[in-house]
Tab-separated table of C-alpha atoms and ligand atoms in Angstrom:
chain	number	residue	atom	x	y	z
A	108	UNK	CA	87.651	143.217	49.925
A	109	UNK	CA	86.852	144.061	53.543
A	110	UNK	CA	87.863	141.810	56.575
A	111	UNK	CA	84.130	142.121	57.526
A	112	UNK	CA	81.555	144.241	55.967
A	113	UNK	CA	77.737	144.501	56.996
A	114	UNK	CA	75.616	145.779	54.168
A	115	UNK	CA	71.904	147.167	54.700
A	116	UNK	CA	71.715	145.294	58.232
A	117	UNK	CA	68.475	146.045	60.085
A	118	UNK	CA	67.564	144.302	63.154
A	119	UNK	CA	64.515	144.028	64.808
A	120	UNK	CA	63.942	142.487	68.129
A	121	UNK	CA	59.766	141.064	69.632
A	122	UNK	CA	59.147	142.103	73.026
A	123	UNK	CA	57.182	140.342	75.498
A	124	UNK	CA	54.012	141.711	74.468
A	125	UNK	CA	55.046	140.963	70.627
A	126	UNK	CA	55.769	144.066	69.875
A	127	UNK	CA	58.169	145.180	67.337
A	128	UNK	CA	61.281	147.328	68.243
A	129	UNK	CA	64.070	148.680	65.788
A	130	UNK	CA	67.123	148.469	66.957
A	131	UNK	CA	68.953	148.804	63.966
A	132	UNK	CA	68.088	149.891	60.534
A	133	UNK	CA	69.476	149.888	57.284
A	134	UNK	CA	73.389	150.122	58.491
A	135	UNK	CA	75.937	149.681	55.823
A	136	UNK	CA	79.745	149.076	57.536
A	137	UNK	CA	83.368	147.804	56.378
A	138	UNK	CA	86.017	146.829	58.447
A	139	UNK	CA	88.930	146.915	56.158
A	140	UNK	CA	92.308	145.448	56.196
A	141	UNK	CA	94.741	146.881	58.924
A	142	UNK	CA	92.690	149.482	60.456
A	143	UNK	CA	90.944	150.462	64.090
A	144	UNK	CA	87.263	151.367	64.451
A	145	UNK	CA	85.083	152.630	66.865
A	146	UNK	CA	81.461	152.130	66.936
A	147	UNK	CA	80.722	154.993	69.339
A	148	UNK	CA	77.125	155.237	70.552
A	149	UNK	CA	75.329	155.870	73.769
A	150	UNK	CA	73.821	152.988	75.654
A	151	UNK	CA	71.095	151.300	74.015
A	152	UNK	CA	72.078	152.571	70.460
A	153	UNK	CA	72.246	148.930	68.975
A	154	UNK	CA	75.930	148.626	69.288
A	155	UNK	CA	76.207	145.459	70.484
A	156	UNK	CA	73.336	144.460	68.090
A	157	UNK	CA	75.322	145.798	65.324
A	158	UNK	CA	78.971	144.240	66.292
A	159	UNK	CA	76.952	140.233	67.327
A	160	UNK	CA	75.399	140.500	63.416
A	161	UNK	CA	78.855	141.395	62.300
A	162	UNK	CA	80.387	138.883	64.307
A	163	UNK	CA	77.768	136.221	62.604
A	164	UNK	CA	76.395	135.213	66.644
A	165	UNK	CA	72.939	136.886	65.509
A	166	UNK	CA	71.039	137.357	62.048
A	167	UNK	CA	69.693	140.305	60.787
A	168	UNK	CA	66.371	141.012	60.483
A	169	UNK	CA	67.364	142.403	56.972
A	170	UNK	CA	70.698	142.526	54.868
A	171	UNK	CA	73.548	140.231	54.665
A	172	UNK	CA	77.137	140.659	56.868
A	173	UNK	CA	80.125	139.531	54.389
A	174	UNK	CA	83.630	138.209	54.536
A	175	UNK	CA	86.356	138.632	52.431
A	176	UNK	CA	83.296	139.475	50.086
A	177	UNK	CA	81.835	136.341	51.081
A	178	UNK	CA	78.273	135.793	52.644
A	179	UNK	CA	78.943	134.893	55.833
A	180	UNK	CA	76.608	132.241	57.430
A	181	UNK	CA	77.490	131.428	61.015
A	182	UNK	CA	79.737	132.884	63.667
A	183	UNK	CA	82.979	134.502	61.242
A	184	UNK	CA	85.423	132.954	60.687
A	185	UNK	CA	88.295	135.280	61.206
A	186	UNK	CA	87.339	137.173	64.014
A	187	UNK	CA	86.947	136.601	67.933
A	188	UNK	CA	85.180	139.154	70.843
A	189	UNK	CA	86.148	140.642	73.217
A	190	UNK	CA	83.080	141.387	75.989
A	191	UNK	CA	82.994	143.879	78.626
A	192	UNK	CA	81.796	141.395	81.413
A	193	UNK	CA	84.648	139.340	80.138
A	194	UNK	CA	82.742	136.303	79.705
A	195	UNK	CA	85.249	133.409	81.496
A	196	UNK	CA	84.372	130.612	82.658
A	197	UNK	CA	84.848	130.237	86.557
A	198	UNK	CA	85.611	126.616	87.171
A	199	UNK	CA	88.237	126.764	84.343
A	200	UNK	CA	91.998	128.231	85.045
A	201	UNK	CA	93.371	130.973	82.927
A	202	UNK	CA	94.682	128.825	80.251
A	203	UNK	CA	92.232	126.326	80.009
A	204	UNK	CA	89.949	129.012	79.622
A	205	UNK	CA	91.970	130.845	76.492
A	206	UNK	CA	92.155	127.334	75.094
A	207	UNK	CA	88.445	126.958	75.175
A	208	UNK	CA	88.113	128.108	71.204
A	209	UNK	CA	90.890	126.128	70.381
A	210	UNK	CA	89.029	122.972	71.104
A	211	UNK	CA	87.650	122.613	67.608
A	212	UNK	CA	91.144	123.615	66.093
A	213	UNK	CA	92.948	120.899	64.547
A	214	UNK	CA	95.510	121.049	67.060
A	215	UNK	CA	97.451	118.674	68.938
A	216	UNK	CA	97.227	119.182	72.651
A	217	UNK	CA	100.552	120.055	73.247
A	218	UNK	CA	100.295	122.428	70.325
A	219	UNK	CA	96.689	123.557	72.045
A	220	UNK	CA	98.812	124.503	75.306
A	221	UNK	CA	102.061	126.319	73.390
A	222	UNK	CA	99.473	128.528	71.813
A	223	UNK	CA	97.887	129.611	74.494
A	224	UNK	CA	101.228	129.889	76.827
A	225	UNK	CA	102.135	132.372	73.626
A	226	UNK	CA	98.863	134.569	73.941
A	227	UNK	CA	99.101	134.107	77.772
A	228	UNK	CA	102.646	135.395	77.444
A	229	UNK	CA	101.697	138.399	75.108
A	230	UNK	CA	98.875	139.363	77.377
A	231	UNK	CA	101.661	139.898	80.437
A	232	UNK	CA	99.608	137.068	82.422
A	233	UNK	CA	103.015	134.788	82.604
A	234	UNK	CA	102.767	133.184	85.571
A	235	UNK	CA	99.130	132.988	86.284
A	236	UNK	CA	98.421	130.057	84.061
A	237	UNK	CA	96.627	127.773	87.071
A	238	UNK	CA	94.923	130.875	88.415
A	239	UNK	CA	91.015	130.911	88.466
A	240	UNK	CA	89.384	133.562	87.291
A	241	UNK	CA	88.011	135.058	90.855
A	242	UNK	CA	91.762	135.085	92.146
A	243	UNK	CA	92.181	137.941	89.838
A	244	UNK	CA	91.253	141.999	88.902
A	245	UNK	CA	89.436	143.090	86.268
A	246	UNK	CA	92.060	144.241	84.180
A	247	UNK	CA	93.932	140.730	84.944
A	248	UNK	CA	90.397	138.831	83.791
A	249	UNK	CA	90.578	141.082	80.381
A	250	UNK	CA	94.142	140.659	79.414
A	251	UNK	CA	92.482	136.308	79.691
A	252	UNK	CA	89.653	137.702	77.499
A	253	UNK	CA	92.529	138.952	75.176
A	254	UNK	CA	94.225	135.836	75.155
A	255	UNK	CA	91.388	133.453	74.841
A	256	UNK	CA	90.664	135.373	71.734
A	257	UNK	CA	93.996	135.807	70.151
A	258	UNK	CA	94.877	132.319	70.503
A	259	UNK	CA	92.169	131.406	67.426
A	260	UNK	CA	94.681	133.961	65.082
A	261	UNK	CA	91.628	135.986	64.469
A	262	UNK	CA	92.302	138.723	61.834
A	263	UNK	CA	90.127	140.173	63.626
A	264	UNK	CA	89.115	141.617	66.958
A	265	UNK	CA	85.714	142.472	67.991
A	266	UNK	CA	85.596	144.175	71.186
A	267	UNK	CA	82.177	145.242	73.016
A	268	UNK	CA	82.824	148.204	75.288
A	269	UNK	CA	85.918	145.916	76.420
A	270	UNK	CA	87.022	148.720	79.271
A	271	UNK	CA	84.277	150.287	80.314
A	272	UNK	CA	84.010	147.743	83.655
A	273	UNK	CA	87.542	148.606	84.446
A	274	UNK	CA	88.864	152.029	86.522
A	275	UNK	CA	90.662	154.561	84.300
A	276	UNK	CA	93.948	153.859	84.913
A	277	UNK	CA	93.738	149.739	84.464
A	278	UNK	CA	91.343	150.613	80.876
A	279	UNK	CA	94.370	153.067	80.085
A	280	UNK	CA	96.882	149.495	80.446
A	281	UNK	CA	94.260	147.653	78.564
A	282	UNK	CA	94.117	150.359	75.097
A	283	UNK	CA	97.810	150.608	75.181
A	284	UNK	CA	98.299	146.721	75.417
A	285	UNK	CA	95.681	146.256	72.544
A	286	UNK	CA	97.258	148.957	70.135
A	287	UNK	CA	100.850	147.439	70.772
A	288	UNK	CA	99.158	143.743	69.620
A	289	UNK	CA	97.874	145.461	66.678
A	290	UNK	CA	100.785	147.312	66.028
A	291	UNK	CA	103.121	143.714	66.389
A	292	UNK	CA	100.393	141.931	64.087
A	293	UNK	CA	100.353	139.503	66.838
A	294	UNK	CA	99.139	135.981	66.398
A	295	UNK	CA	98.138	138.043	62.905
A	296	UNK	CA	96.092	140.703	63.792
A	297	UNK	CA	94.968	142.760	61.531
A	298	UNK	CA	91.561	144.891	62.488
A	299	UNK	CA	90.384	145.821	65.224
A	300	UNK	CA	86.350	146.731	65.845
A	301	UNK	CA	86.102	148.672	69.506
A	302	UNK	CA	81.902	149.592	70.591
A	303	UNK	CA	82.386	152.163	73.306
A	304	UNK	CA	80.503	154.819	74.953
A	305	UNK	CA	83.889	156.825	75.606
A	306	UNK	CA	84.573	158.991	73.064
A	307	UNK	CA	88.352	159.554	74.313
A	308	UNK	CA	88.976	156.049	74.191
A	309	UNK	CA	87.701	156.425	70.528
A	310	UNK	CA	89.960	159.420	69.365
A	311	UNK	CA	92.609	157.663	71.218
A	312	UNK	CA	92.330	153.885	69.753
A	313	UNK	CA	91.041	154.560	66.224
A	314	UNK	CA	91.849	155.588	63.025
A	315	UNK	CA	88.022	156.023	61.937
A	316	UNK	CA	85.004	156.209	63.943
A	317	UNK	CA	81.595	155.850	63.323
A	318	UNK	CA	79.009	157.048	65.913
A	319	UNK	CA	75.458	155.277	65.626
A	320	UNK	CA	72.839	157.676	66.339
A	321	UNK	CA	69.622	156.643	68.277
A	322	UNK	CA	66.588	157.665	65.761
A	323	UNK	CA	66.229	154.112	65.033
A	324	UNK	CA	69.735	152.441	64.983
A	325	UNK	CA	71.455	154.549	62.253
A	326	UNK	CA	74.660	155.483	61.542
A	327	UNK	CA	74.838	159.355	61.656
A	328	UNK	CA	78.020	159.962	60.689
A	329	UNK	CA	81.955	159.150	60.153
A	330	UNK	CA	84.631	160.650	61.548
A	331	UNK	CA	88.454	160.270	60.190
A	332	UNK	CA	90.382	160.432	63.952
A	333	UNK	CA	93.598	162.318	62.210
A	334	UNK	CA	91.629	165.669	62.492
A	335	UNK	CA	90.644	164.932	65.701
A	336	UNK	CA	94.410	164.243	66.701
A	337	UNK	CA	96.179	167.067	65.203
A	338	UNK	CA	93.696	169.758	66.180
A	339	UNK	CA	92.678	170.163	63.110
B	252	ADP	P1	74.128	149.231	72.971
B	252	ADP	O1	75.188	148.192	72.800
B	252	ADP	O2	74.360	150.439	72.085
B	252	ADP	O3	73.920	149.606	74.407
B	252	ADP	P2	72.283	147.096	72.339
B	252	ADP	O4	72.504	146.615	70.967
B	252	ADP	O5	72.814	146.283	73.473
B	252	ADP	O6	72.749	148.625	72.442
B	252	ADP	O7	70.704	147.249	72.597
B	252	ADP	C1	69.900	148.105	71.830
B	252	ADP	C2	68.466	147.897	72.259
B	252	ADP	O8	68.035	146.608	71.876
B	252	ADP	C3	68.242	148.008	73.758
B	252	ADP	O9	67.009	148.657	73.955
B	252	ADP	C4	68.193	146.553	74.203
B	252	ADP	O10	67.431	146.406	75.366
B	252	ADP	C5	67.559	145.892	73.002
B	252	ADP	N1	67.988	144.473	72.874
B	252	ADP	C6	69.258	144.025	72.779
B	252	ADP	N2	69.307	142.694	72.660
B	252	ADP	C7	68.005	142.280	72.700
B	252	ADP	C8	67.361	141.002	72.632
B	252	ADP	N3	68.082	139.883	72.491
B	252	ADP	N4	66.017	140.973	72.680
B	252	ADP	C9	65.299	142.104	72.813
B	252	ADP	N5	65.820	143.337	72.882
B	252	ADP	C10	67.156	143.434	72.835
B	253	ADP	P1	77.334	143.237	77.526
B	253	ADP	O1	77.229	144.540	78.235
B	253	ADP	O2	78.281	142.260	78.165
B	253	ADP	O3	77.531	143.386	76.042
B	253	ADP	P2	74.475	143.212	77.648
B	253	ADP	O4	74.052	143.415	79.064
B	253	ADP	O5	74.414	144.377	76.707
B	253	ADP	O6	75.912	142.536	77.676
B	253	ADP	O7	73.601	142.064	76.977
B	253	ADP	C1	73.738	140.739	77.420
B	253	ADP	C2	72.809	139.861	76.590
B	253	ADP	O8	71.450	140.183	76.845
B	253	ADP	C3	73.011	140.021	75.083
B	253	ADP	O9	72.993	138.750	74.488
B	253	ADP	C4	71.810	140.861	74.639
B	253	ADP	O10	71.435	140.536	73.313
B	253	ADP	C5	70.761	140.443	75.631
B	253	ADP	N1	69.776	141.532	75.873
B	253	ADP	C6	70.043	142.836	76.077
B	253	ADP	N2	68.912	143.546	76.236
B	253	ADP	C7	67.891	142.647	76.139
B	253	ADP	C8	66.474	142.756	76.216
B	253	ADP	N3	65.842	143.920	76.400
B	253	ADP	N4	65.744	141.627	76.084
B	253	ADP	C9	66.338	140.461	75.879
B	253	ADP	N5	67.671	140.296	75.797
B	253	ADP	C10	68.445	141.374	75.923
């Protein structure tokens, strides 16, 4: 079975004046055991759309998003995002903020903070624990987005255009340090889900990549990265 697969999903947003807009339609995608993907679309595609339904934070309109071949009802279980605005909470320090989805965990608190010291640790942010989010770069506030969601052991990662508000050489640090976690199986990794624009940052991070045309929301085609690398 797949980590995460999405079967049929169509989503349809209401506008203001109640009108009906497609965003995505009739998209059938597996995220399998031990691979990298790339959802590679231009902006306004639905890729976001597409990785929240598979994520379980939104519904679709139509179809059903699985687990382990499993329905999956609710945010999954197994996976945690990564977001391109990073998402962290300002008034919280670094690792209170990676421990924020370990709250719900049944976790000691001491057991709480040596998990995210780990993640903090594997993200190269050692020493930055008390640090508040505005006392550091970009790429420092992603490798905290990295943390926070390693430190659930998500199988896996869902990352929406995770680089693209970085400059080139800090997103370069970024894909290497994600590829090396995947490679380790940290914290059990197994799958990693990219959505980018950047179609070198595809080739580069992914084994497979699937590019999401605009005529409505539909996946146009698949591309196995191998050819792409060799020259092929
Ligand atoms: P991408 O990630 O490829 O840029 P998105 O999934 O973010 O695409 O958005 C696709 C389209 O759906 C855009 O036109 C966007 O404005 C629209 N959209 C996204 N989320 C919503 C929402 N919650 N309500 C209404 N329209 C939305
Ligand atoms: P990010 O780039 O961090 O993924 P976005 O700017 O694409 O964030 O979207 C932020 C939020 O706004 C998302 O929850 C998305 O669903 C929502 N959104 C995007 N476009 C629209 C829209 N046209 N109408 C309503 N909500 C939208």
């Amino acid at each position: 079975d797949a980590l995460i697969e999405g079967r049929c999903l169509s989503k349809q947003y209401t506008n203001d004046r109640g009108q009906k807009h497609v965003v995505c339609s009739n998209i059938s995608v597996a995220l399998r055991k031990r691979e990298i993907v790339a959802l590679l679309g231009h902006s306004g595609a639905g890729k976001s759309t597409l990785l929240r339904m598979l994520a379980g934070l939104i519904t679709p309109t139509d179809g059903q998003v699985f687990t382990h071949g499993q329905p999956l009802t609710g945010p999954a279980p197994d996976a945690a995002m990564v977001f391109q605005s990073f998402a962290l909470l300002p008034w919280l320090t670094v690792i209170d903020n990676v421990q924020i989805g370990l709250e719900r965990a049944n976790l000691t608190r001491s057991e709480r903070k040596a998990r995210a010291q780990s993640v903090i640790d594997a993200v190269g942010l050692h020493g930055c624990e008390q640090s508040f989010p505005k006392q550091l770069s970009g790429g420092m506030c992603q490798r905290v987005g990295l943390a926070r969601a390693l430190a659930v052991r998500p199988q896996a990662l869902l990352m929406d255009e995770p680089f693209s508000a970085l400059d080139v050489q800090t997103a370069q640090q970024l894909r290497t340090l994600v590829i090396e976690l995947w490679q380790q199986q940290r914290e059990g990794l197994s799958s990693v889900l990219i959505v980018t624009h950047n179609i070198e940052e595809a080739v580069q991070m992914a084994d497979r990549i699937l590019v999401l045309g605009s005529t409505p929301g539909r996946i146009v085609s698949e591309v196995a990265v191998h050819l792409l690398r060799t020259g092929a």
